[in-house]
C-alpha atoms as a PDB file:
ATOM      1  CA  MET A   1     -42.460 -42.568  -5.900  1.00  0.00           C
ATOM      2  CA  PRO A   2     -41.134 -39.044  -5.283  1.00  0.00           C
ATOM      3  CA  PRO A   3     -43.174 -36.160  -6.633  1.00  0.00           C
ATOM      4  CA  LYS A   4     -42.085 -34.740  -9.951  1.00  0.00           C
ATOM      5  CA  ARG A   5     -40.243 -31.450  -9.962  1.00  0.00           C
ATOM      6  CA  PRO A   6     -41.772 -28.605 -11.911  1.00  0.00           C
ATOM      7  CA  ALA A   7     -40.203 -27.859 -15.256  1.00  0.00           C
ATOM      8  CA  ALA A   8     -37.195 -25.587 -15.026  1.00  0.00           C
ATOM      9  CA  THR A   9     -37.765 -22.134 -16.330  1.00  0.00           C
ATOM     10  CA  THR A  10     -35.122 -20.819 -18.639  1.00  0.00           C
ATOM     11  CA  ILE A  11     -33.698 -17.410 -17.921  1.00  0.00           C
ATOM     12  CA  PRO A  12     -32.219 -15.505 -20.814  1.00  0.00           C
ATOM     13  CA  PRO A  13     -28.428 -15.196 -20.534  1.00  0.00           C
ATOM     14  CA  SER A  14     -28.604 -11.404 -20.489  1.00  0.00           C
ATOM     15  CA  THR A  15     -30.247 -11.402 -17.040  1.00  0.00           C
ATOM     16  CA  LEU A  16     -27.838 -13.846 -15.404  1.00  0.00           C
ATOM     17  CA  SER A  17     -25.244 -12.323 -13.155  1.00  0.00           C
ATOM     18  CA  SER A  18     -21.807 -13.876 -13.098  1.00  0.00           C
ATOM     19  CA  GLY A  19     -20.514 -11.708 -10.263  1.00  0.00           C
ATOM     20  CA  PRO A  20     -18.573  -8.487 -10.639  1.00  0.00           C
ATOM     21  CA  LYS A  21     -18.211  -6.854 -14.004  1.00  0.00           C
ATOM     22  CA  THR A  22     -15.274  -8.213 -15.941  1.00  0.00           C
ATOM     23  CA  LEU A  23     -13.087  -6.142 -18.188  1.00  0.00           C
ATOM     24  CA  THR A  24     -12.769  -6.735 -21.883  1.00  0.00           C
ATOM     25  CA  THR A  25      -9.850  -6.020 -24.169  1.00  0.00           C
ATOM     26  CA  ASN A  26     -11.477  -2.828 -25.450  1.00  0.00           C
ATOM     27  CA  SER A  27     -12.473  -1.374 -22.062  1.00  0.00           C
ATOM     28  CA  SER A  28     -11.980   2.342 -21.581  1.00  0.00           C
ATOM     29  CA  ILE A  29      -9.284   3.743 -19.345  1.00  0.00           C
ATOM     30  CA  TYR A  30     -11.972   4.963 -16.944  1.00  0.00           C
ATOM     31  CA  ASP A  31     -13.436   1.436 -16.644  1.00  0.00           C
ATOM     32  CA  ILE A  32     -10.003  -0.048 -16.011  1.00  0.00           C
ATOM     33  CA  ALA A  33      -9.122   2.555 -13.363  1.00  0.00           C
ATOM     34  CA  HIS A  34     -12.520   2.147 -11.704  1.00  0.00           C
ATOM     35  CA  HIS A  35     -12.157  -1.644 -11.663  1.00  0.00           C
ATOM     36  CA  VAL A  36      -8.643  -1.461 -10.186  1.00  0.00           C
ATOM     37  CA  TRP A  37      -9.817   1.021  -7.530  1.00  0.00           C
ATOM     38  CA  GLN A  38     -12.811  -1.147  -6.572  1.00  0.00           C
ATOM     39  CA  GLN A  39     -10.613  -4.253  -6.278  1.00  0.00           C
ATOM     40  CA  TYR A  40      -8.052  -2.330  -4.208  1.00  0.00           C
ATOM     41  CA  VAL A  41     -10.697  -1.036  -1.780  1.00  0.00           C
ATOM     42  CA  ALA A  42     -12.426  -4.418  -1.536  1.00  0.00           C
ATOM     43  CA  THR A  43      -9.330  -6.556  -0.945  1.00  0.00           C
ATOM     44  CA  THR A  44      -6.934  -4.300   1.001  1.00  0.00           C
ATOM     45  CA  PRO A  45      -6.981  -4.426   4.819  1.00  0.00           C
ATOM     46  CA  GLN A  46      -7.899  -1.262   6.725  1.00  0.00           C
ATOM     47  CA  ARG A  47      -4.406  -0.906   8.222  1.00  0.00           C
ATOM     48  CA  THR A  48      -2.812  -0.940   4.780  1.00  0.00           C
ATOM     49  CA  LEU A  49      -5.354   1.585   3.477  1.00  0.00           C
ATOM     50  CA  LEU A  50      -4.406   3.914   6.335  1.00  0.00           C
ATOM     51  CA  LEU A  51      -0.699   3.565   5.561  1.00  0.00           C
ATOM     52  CA  ASP A  52      -1.376   4.232   1.875  1.00  0.00           C
ATOM     53  CA  ALA A  53      -3.367   7.375   2.732  1.00  0.00           C
ATOM     54  CA  PHE A  54      -0.484   8.617   4.901  1.00  0.00           C
ATOM     55  CA  MET A  55       1.983   7.912   2.091  1.00  0.00           C
ATOM     56  CA  ALA A  56      -0.192   9.901  -0.335  1.00  0.00           C
ATOM     57  CA  PHE A  57      -0.209  12.772   2.190  1.00  0.00           C
ATOM     58  CA  LEU A  58       3.605  12.650   2.384  1.00  0.00           C
ATOM     59  CA  VAL A  59       3.853  12.798  -1.423  1.00  0.00           C
ATOM     60  CA  LEU A  60       1.528  15.818  -1.379  1.00  0.00           C
ATOM     61  CA  VAL A  61       3.592  17.561   1.324  1.00  0.00           C
ATOM     62  CA  GLY A  62       6.859  16.896  -0.520  1.00  0.00           C
ATOM     63  CA  GLY A  63       5.346  18.144  -3.782  1.00  0.00           C
ATOM     64  CA  ILE A  64       4.034  21.331  -2.171  1.00  0.00           C
ATOM     65  CA  GLN A  65       7.442  22.010  -0.608  1.00  0.00           C
ATOM     66  CA  PHE A  66       9.197  21.476  -3.920  1.00  0.00           C
ATOM     67  CA  VAL A  67       6.772  23.718  -5.828  1.00  0.00           C
ATOM     68  CA  TYR A  68       7.131  26.415  -3.151  1.00  0.00           C
ATOM     69  CA  CYS A  69      10.911  26.198  -3.446  1.00  0.00           C
ATOM     70  CA  VAL A  70      10.746  26.604  -7.229  1.00  0.00           C
ATOM     71  CA  VAL A  71       8.176  29.453  -7.170  1.00  0.00           C
ATOM     72  CA  ALA A  72       9.118  31.459  -4.079  1.00  0.00           C
ATOM     73  CA  GLY A  73      12.807  30.694  -3.892  1.00  0.00           C
ATOM     74  CA  ASN A  74      14.865  28.694  -1.459  1.00  0.00           C
ATOM     75  CA  TYR A  75      16.366  31.361   0.767  1.00  0.00           C
ATOM     76  CA  PRO A  76      16.545  29.245   3.924  1.00  0.00           C
ATOM     77  CA  PHE A  77      17.862  26.306   1.908  1.00  0.00           C
ATOM     78  CA  ASN A  78      18.555  24.280   5.050  1.00  0.00           C
ATOM     79  CA  ALA A  79      14.893  24.555   6.034  1.00  0.00           C
ATOM     80  CA  PHE A  80      13.696  23.422   2.587  1.00  0.00           C
ATOM     81  CA  LEU A  81      16.177  20.583   2.441  1.00  0.00           C
ATOM     82  CA  SER A  82      15.333  19.454   5.952  1.00  0.00           C
ATOM     83  CA  GLY A  83      11.571  19.536   5.356  1.00  0.00           C
ATOM     84  CA  PHE A  84      11.813  17.801   1.995  1.00  0.00           C
ATOM     85  CA  CYS A  85      14.143  15.129   3.359  1.00  0.00           C
ATOM     86  CA  ALA A  86      11.790  14.597   6.299  1.00  0.00           C
ATOM     87  CA  ALA A  87       8.878  13.982   3.907  1.00  0.00           C
ATOM     88  CA  VAL A  88      10.892  11.642   1.681  1.00  0.00           C
ATOM     89  CA  GLY A  89      12.441   9.812   4.650  1.00  0.00           C
ATOM     90  CA  GLN A  90       9.071   9.366   6.358  1.00  0.00           C
ATOM     91  CA  PHE A  91       7.665   8.042   3.063  1.00  0.00           C
ATOM     92  CA  VAL A  92      10.463   5.460   2.864  1.00  0.00           C
ATOM     93  CA  LEU A  93       9.954   4.416   6.487  1.00  0.00           C
ATOM     94  CA  THR A  94       6.191   4.111   5.948  1.00  0.00           C
ATOM     95  CA  ALA A  95       6.733   2.043   2.791  1.00  0.00           C
ATOM     96  CA  SER A  96       8.984  -0.251   4.804  1.00  0.00           C
ATOM     97  CA  LEU A  97       6.327  -0.578   7.510  1.00  0.00           C
ATOM     98  CA  ARG A  98       3.709  -1.330   4.856  1.00  0.00           C
ATOM     99  CA  MET A  99       5.877  -4.074   3.357  1.00  0.00           C
ATOM    100  CA  GLN A 100       6.482  -5.655   6.759  1.00  0.00           C
ATOM    101  CA  THR A 101       2.867  -5.568   7.947  1.00  0.00           C
ATOM    102  CA  SER A 102       0.922  -6.357   4.783  1.00  0.00           C
ATOM    103  CA  THR A 103      -0.052  -9.973   4.279  1.00  0.00           C
ATOM    104  CA  ASP A 104       0.153 -11.379   0.774  1.00  0.00           C
ATOM    105  CA  GLN A 105      -1.701 -14.667   0.489  1.00  0.00           C
ATOM    106  CA  SER A 106      -0.724 -15.218  -3.157  1.00  0.00           C
ATOM    107  CA  ALA A 107       2.988 -15.076  -2.339  1.00  0.00           C
ATOM    108  CA  LYS A 108       2.498 -17.627   0.432  1.00  0.00           C
ATOM    109  CA  SER A 109       0.659 -20.062  -1.820  1.00  0.00           C
ATOM    110  CA  VAL A 110       3.202 -19.718  -4.643  1.00  0.00           C
ATOM    111  CA  SER A 111       6.190 -20.107  -2.325  1.00  0.00           C
ATOM    112  CA  SER A 112       4.752 -23.026  -0.394  1.00  0.00           C
ATOM    113  CA  SER A 113       3.891 -24.865  -3.627  1.00  0.00           C
ATOM    114  CA  SER A 114       7.568 -25.252  -4.508  1.00  0.00           C
ATOM    115  CA  LYS A 115       7.590 -28.657  -2.698  1.00  0.00           C
ATOM    116  CA  GLY A 116      10.739 -28.058  -0.658  1.00  0.00           C
ATOM    117  CA  ASN A 117      13.040 -26.871  -3.435  1.00  0.00           C
ATOM    118  CA  ASN A 118      14.043 -23.873  -1.369  1.00  0.00           C
ATOM    119  CA  LEU A 119      13.100 -24.388   2.264  1.00  0.00           C
ATOM    120  CA  LYS A 120      14.422 -21.023   3.442  1.00  0.00           C
ATOM    121  CA  SER A 121      12.163 -19.037   1.089  1.00  0.00           C
ATOM    122  CA  VAL A 122       9.145 -21.105   2.160  1.00  0.00           C
ATOM    123  CA  ALA A 123       9.888 -20.417   5.829  1.00  0.00           C
ATOM    124  CA  VAL A 124      10.200 -16.690   5.187  1.00  0.00           C
ATOM    125  CA  ALA A 125       7.011 -16.633   3.122  1.00  0.00           C
ATOM    126  CA  ASP A 126       5.090 -18.430   5.869  1.00  0.00           C
ATOM    127  CA  GLY A 127       6.068 -15.702   8.331  1.00  0.00           C
ATOM    128  CA  GLU A 128       8.341 -17.689  10.623  1.00  0.00           C
ATOM    129  CA  ASP A 129      11.364 -15.416  10.177  1.00  0.00           C
ATOM    130  CA  SER A 130       9.540 -12.141   9.518  1.00  0.00           C
ATOM    131  CA  PRO A 131       9.203  -9.654  12.393  1.00  0.00           C
ATOM    132  CA  SER A 132       5.897  -9.282  14.187  1.00  0.00           C
ATOM    133  CA  HIS A 133       3.639  -6.324  13.493  1.00  0.00           C
ATOM    134  CA  GLU A 134       4.473  -4.843  16.901  1.00  0.00           C
ATOM    135  CA  ARG A 135       8.214  -5.151  16.265  1.00  0.00           C
ATOM    136  CA  ALA A 136       7.845  -3.577  12.820  1.00  0.00           C
ATOM    137  CA  PHE A 137       5.888  -0.664  14.320  1.00  0.00           C
ATOM    138  CA  ALA A 138       8.496  -0.200  17.072  1.00  0.00           C
ATOM    139  CA  ASP A 139      11.225  -0.085  14.406  1.00  0.00           C
ATOM    140  CA  TYR A 140       9.125   2.454  12.479  1.00  0.00           C
ATOM    141  CA  ILE A 141       8.769   4.714  15.531  1.00  0.00           C
ATOM    142  CA  PHE A 142      12.483   4.441  16.346  1.00  0.00           C
ATOM    143  CA  GLY A 143      13.482   5.233  12.756  1.00  0.00           C
ATOM    144  CA  SER A 144      11.060   8.178  12.661  1.00  0.00           C
ATOM    145  CA  LEU A 145      12.511   9.640  15.858  1.00  0.00           C
ATOM    146  CA  ILE A 146      16.065   9.390  14.508  1.00  0.00           C
ATOM    147  CA  LEU A 147      15.012  10.881  11.153  1.00  0.00           C
ATOM    148  CA  HIS A 148      13.296  13.874  12.725  1.00  0.00           C
ATOM    149  CA  PHE A 149      16.138  14.391  15.196  1.00  0.00           C
ATOM    150  CA  PHE A 150      18.575  14.762  12.280  1.00  0.00           C
ATOM    151  CA  CYS A 151      16.155  16.991  10.337  1.00  0.00           C
ATOM    152  CA  ILE A 152      15.705  19.355  13.282  1.00  0.00           C
ATOM    153  CA  ASN A 153      19.476  19.473  13.867  1.00  0.00           C
ATOM    154  CA  PHE A 154      20.074  20.167  10.148  1.00  0.00           C
ATOM    155  CA  ILE A 155      17.918  23.324  10.272  1.00  0.00           C
ATOM    156  CA  ASN A 156      20.237  24.842  12.920  1.00  0.00           C
END
């Protein structure tokens, strides 16, 4: 006969851990923002974090240029317009690169669960028709070169 197991000890529910802290309906704004930030940092790939940091830098540069134009004046208007358009254009190109290189597992599972209702959308979601990361980066570099060529020519 197998030996008897010792009696299970009961642990009060307050000491049990059910994983990460969950939010309640009356959580503060700080708790919600902190939770969203922690989930973003924990689940986002390093490449996407780098692209997001660069996009935040571009927003900062565009904002500084706009504030300078409002406060100090826009005497060389071509220079302001060229610099501001370069920041906005680079932001758009970087957002496009981020969309092409980020992987979204939830979209794949939702699209592939449609059981063949729309085969084209399932193929695109699985990545068969989407460009490779190297191709997307090459397009990004080419678009950036064209953008900056036009911005430099616009300054005169």
